[in-house]
Coordinates of C-alpha atoms in Angstrom, one line a residue:
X1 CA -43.2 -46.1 -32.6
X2 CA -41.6 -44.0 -30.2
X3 CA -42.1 -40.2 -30.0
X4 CA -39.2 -38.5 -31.1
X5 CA -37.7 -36.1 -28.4
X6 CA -37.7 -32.2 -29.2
X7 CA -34.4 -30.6 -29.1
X8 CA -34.2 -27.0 -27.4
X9 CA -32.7 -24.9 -29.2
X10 CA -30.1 -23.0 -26.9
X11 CA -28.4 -19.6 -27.5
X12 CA -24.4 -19.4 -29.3
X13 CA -21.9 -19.3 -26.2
X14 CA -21.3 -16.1 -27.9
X15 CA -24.4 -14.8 -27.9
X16 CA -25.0 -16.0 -24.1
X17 CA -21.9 -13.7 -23.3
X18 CA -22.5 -10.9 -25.1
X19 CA -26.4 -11.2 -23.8
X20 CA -25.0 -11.4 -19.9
X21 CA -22.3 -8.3 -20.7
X22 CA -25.0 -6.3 -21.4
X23 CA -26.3 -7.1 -18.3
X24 CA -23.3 -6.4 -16.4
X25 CA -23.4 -3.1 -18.4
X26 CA -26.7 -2.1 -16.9
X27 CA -26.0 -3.1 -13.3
X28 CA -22.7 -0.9 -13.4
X29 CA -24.7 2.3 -14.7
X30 CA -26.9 1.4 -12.1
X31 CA -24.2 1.0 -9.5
X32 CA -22.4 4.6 -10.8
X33 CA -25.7 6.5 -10.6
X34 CA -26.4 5.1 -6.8
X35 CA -22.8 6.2 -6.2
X36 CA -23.0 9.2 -7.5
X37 CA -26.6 9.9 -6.0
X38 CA -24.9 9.3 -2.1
X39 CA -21.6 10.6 -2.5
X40 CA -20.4 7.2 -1.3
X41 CA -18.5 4.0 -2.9
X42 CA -18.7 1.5 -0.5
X43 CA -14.5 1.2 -0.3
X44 CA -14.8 -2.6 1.2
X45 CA -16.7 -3.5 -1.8
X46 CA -13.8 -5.6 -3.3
X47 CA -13.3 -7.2 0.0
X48 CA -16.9 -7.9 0.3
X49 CA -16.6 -9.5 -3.1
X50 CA -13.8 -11.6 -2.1
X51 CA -15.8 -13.4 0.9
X52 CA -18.7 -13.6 -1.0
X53 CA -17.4 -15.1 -4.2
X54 CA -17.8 -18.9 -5.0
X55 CA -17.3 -19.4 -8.8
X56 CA -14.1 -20.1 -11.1
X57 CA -12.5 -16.9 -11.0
X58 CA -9.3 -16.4 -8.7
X59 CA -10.1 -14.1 -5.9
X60 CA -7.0 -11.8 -7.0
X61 CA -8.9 -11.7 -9.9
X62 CA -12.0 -10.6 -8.1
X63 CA -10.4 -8.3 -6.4
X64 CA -8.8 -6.2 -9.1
X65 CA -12.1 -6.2 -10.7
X66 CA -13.8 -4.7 -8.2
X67 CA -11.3 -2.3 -7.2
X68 CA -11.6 -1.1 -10.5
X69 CA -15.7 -0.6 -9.7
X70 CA -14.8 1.4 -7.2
X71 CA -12.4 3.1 -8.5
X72 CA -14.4 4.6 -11.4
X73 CA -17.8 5.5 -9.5
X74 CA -15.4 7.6 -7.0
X75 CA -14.5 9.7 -9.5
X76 CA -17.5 10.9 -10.1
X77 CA -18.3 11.9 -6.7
X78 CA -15.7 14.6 -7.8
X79 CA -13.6 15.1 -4.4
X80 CA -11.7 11.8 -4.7
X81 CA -7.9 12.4 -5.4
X82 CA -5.3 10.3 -4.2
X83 CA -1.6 11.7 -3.5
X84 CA 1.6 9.2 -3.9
X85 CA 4.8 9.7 -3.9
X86 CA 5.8 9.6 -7.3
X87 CA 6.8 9.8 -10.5
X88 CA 4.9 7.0 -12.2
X89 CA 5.7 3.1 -12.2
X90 CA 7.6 3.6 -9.4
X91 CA 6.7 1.1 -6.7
X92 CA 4.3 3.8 -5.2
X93 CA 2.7 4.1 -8.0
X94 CA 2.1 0.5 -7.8
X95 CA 0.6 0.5 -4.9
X96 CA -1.9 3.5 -5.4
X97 CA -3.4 1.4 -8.1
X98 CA -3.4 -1.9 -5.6
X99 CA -5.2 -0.1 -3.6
X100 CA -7.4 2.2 -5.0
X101 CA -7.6 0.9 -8.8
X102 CA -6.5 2.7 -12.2
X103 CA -9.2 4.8 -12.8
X104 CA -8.8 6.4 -9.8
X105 CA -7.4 10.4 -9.6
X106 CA -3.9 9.5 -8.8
X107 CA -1.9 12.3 -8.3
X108 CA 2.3 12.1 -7.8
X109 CA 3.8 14.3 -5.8
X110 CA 7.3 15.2 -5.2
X111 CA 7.9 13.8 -1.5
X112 CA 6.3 11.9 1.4
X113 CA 5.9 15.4 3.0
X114 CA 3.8 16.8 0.5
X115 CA 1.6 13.8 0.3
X116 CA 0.9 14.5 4.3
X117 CA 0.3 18.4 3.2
X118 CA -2.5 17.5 0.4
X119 CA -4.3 15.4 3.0
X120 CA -3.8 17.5 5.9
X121 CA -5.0 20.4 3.7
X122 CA -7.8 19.2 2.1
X123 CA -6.5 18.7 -1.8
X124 CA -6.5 15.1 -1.6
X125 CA -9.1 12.8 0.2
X126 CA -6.4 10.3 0.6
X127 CA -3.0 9.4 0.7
X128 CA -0.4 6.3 -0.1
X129 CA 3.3 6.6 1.2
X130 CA 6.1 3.4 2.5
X131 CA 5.9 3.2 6.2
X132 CA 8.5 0.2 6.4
X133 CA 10.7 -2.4 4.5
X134 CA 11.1 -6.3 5.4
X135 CA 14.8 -5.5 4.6
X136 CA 15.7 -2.1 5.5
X137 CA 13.4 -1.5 8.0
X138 CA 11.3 1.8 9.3
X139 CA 10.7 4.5 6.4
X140 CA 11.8 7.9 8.5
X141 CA 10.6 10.8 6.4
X142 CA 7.1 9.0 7.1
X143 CA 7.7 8.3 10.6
X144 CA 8.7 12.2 11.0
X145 CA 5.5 13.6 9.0
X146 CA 3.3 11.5 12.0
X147 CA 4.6 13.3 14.5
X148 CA 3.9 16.3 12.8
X149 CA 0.6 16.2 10.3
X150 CA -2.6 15.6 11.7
X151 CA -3.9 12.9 9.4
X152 CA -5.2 9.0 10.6
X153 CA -3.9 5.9 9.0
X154 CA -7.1 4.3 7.4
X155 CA -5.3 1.6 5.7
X156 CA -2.5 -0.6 4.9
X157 CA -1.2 -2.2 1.8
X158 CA 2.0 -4.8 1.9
X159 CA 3.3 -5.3 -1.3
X160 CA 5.9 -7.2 -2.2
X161 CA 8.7 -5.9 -4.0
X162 CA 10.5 -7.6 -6.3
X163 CA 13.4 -5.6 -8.2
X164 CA 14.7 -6.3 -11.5
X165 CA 17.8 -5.0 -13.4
X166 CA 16.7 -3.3 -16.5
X167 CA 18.7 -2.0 -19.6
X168 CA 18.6 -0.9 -23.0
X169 CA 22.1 -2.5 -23.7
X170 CA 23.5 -6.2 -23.0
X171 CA 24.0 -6.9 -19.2
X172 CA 27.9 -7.1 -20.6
X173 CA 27.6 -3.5 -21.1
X174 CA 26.6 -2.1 -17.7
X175 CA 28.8 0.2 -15.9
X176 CA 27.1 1.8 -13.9
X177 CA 23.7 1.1 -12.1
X178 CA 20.8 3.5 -11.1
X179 CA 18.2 3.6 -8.4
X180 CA 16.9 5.2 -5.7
X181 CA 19.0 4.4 -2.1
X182 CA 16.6 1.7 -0.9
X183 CA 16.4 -0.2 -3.9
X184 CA 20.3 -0.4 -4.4
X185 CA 20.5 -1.7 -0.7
X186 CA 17.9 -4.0 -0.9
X187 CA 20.1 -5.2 -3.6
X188 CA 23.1 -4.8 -2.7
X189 CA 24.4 -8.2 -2.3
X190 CA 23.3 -9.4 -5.9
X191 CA 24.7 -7.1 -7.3
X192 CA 28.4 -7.4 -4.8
X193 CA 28.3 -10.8 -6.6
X194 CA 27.0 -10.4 -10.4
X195 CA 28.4 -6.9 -10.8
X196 CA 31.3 -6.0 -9.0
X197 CA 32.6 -3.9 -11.6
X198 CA 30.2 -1.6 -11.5
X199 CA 29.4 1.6 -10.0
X200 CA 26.5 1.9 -8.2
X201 CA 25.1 5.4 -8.4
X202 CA 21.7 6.7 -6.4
X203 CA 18.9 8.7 -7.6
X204 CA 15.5 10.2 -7.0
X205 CA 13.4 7.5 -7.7
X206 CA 13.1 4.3 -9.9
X207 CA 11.4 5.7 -12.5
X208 CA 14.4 8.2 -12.7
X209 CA 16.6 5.4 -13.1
X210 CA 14.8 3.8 -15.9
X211 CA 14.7 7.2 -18.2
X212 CA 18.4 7.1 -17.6
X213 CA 19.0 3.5 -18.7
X214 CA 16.7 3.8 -22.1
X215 CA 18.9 6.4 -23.3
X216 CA 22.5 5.2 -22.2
X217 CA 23.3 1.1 -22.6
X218 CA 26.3 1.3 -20.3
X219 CA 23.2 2.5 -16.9
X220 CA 21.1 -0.7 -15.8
X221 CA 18.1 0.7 -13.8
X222 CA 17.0 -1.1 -10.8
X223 CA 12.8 -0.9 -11.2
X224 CA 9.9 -2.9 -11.7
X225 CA 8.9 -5.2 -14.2
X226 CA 6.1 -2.1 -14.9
X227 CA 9.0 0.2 -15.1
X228 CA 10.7 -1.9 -18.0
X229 CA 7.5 -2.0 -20.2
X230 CA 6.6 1.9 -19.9
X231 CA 10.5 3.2 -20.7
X232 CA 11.0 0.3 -23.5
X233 CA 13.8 -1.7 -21.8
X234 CA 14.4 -4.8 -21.2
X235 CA 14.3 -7.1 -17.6
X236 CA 18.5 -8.9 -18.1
X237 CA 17.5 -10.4 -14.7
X238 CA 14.0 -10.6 -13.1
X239 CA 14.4 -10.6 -8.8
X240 CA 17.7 -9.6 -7.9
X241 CA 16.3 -8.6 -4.6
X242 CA 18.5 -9.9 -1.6
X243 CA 15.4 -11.0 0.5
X244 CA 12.8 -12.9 -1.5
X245 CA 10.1 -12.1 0.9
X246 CA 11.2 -8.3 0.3
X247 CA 7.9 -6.6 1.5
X248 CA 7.3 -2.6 1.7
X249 CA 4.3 -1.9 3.6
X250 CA 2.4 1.6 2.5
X251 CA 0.1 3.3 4.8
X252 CA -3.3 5.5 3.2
X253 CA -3.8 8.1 5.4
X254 CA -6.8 10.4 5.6
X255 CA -8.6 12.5 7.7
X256 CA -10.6 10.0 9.4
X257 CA -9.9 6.4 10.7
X258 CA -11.4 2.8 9.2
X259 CA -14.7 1.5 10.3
X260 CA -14.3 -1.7 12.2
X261 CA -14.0 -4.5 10.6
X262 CA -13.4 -7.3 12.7
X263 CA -10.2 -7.7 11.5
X264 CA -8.3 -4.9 12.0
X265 CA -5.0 -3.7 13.8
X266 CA -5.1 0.2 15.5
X267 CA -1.3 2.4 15.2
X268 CA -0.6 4.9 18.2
X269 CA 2.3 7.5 18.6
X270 CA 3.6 8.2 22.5
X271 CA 6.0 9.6 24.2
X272 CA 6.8 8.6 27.5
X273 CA 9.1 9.8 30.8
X274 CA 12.7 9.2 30.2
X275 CA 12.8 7.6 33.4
X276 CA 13.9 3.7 34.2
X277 CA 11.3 1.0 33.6
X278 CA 8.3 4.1 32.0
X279 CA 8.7 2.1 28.9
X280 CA 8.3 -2.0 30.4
X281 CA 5.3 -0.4 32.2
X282 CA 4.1 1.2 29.1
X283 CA 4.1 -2.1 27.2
X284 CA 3.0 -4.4 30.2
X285 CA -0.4 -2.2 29.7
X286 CA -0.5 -4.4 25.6
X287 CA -0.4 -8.0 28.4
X288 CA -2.8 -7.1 30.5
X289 CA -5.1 -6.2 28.2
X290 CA -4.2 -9.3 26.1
X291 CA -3.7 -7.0 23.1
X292 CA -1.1 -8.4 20.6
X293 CA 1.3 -6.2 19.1
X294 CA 2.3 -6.1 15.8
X295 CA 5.1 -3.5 15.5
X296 CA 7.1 -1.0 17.5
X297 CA 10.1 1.7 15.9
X298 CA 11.5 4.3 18.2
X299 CA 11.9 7.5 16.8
X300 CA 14.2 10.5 18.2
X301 CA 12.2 14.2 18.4
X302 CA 14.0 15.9 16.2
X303 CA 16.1 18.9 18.2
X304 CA 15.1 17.2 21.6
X305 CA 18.6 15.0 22.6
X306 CA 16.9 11.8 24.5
X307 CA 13.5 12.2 23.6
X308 CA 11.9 9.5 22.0
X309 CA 8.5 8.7 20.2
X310 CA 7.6 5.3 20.0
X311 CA 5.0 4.2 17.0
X312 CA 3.0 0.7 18.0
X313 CA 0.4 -1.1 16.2
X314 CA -1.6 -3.7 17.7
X315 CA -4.2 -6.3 16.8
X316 CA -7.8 -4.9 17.3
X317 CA -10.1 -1.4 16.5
X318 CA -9.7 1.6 18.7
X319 CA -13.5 1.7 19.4
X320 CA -13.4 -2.2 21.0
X321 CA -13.5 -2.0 24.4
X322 CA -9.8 -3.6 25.8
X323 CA -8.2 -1.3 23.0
X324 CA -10.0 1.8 24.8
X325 CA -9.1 0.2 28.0
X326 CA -5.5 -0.3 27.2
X327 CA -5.1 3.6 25.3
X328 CA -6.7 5.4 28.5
X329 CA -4.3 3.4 30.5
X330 CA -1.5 4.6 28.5
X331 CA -2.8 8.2 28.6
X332 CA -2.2 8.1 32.1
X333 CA 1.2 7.3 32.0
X334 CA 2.3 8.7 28.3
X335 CA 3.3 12.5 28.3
X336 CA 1.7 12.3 24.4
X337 CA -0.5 10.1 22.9
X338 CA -2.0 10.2 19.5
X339 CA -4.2 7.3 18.1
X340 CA -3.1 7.4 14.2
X341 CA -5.5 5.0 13.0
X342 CA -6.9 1.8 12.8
X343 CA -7.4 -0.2 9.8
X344 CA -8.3 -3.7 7.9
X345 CA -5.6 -6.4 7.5
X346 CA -4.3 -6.6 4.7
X347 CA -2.0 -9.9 3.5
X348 CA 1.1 -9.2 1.5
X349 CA 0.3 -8.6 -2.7
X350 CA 2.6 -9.5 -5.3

């Protein structure tokens, strides 16, 4: 007679869950008091995770967990406060928390110049403000605070905008509708088509906007989806952007530049002669030191007539040796050069 075969008795799903969550429990204290033991939270930690990851999970989803890691052992280093341009749930907002999680110490602030003042001062450790739009192109007030703050770029985050109509009221309502300039003429040809009739009015900010439309059914805000949920209206039309690939790119500036990490791209401010051909032999410099660039805005000195900064990012780390080649070359023939930063790659989000 054959021997019957013992069964193993094997733990609930749930209790196999709740048995690993306390694990995870005890490796996050343990992760918090190592943080807050050496001051330091390993910022590429959700990147790191991303690479590293092989399981089920989506790496988005990786990501934001992570971020969120980070973003709760930094506060209690104690010296950790971000500045965005604000209010909350507006797009900046969005992309403080894309970048450095929820739990971080966000902070709004009134205008992209102040955000360069509490870096440049000491009162935040970092900053997040628009640089440039897929649509409308270079972001000036930023562009101006460069040439003036003494802060690096240590980061980039595109994020990818997408603009919905929101109102308290029936879209048949609307008569007027509320954002802040960009977003109205990033929109602007939806809204030629699907609201003629109305008047399209400019304000501070997004979140602004909103407020406005949750307590008048005749304003239709132009916000996020985030926007909508936080002021209790409702999306009538999801993506009215004009460009579908509508992509802001945000810069996080603070007092010192990245690390290298082998996938990065470096942003310099010069000025050169304003003399024939000091520009072509200012970018032949990018060729011969086979140095791809990535962008270039030309920006005018404000109270100079025909001066001219020009902001350029190219692929590579300041500290690799053709980038060090190629910015001493430059030096020579720049009357001003300023290295602003160099900084991981970052792919578009949303």
């Amino acid at each position: 007679m054959a021997k019957k075969k013992k069964t193993t008795r094997t733990a609930s799903p749930k209790r196999e869950i709740d048995s690993v969550d306390r694990e995870i429990l005890k490796l996050l204290e343990r992760r918090a008091e190592l943080a807050s033991e050496s001051h330091q939270v390993a910022e590429d930690a959700a990147a790191k995770a991303v690479t590293r990851h092989r399981g089920p999970l989506a790496s988005e989803a990786v990501s934001a967990v992570f971020r969120e890691i980070v973003a709760a052992c930094r506060t209690l280093t104690g010296s950790e406060r971000i500045a965005y341009l604000g209010p909350e749930h507006t797009f900046s907002h969005i992309a403080a928390i894309e970048h450095f999680g929820a739990a971080a110490d966000l902070v709004p602030v009134a205008t992209i110049a102040a955000v360069f003042e509490e870096v440049q001062q000491g009162t935040a450790a970092f900053g997040i403000v628009p640089m440039e739009n897929s649509t409308d192109g270079r972001v000036s007030d930023t562009l101006e605070c460069f040439a003036k703050a003494s802060v690096s770029i240590c980061g980039e985050l595109p994020l990818v905008i997408h603009h919905c109509l929101l109102g308290s009221g029936a879209r048949a309502e609307v008569r007027r509708v509320e954002s802040k300039p960009q977003a109205l003429s990033q929109c602007r040809n939806w809204l030629a088509r699907h609201l003629p009739g109305a008047e399209c009015h400019p304000v501070a900010s997004t979140a602004e906007a909103a407020q406005t439309a949750a307590n008048d059914p005749t304003v239709a805000a132009i916000a996020s989806a985030q926007a909508a949920a936080q002021y209790g209206l409702s999306v009538l039309v999801p993506n009215i952007e004009d460009n579908k690939d509508n992509v802001t790119r945000f810069a996080v500036i603070g007092r010192e530049m990245a690390a290298k990490t082998g996938n990065d791209k470096t942003a310099l401010m010069l000025e050169i002669s304003h003399e024939p051909g000091a520009l072509a032999d200012a970018m032949a410099v990018f060729k011969r030191n086979r140095l791809n660039m990535t962008w270039i805005e030309s920006f005018p000195v404000a109270g100079s007539r025909g001066r001219y900064l020009f902001f350029i990012e190219f692929v590579g780390h300041a500290t690799e040796a053709r980038a060090k080649k190629a910015i001493a070359a430059l030096e020579k023939k720049a009357q001003q050069l300023v290295v602003l930063g160099s900084y991981a790659h970052r792919e578009p989000i949303g």
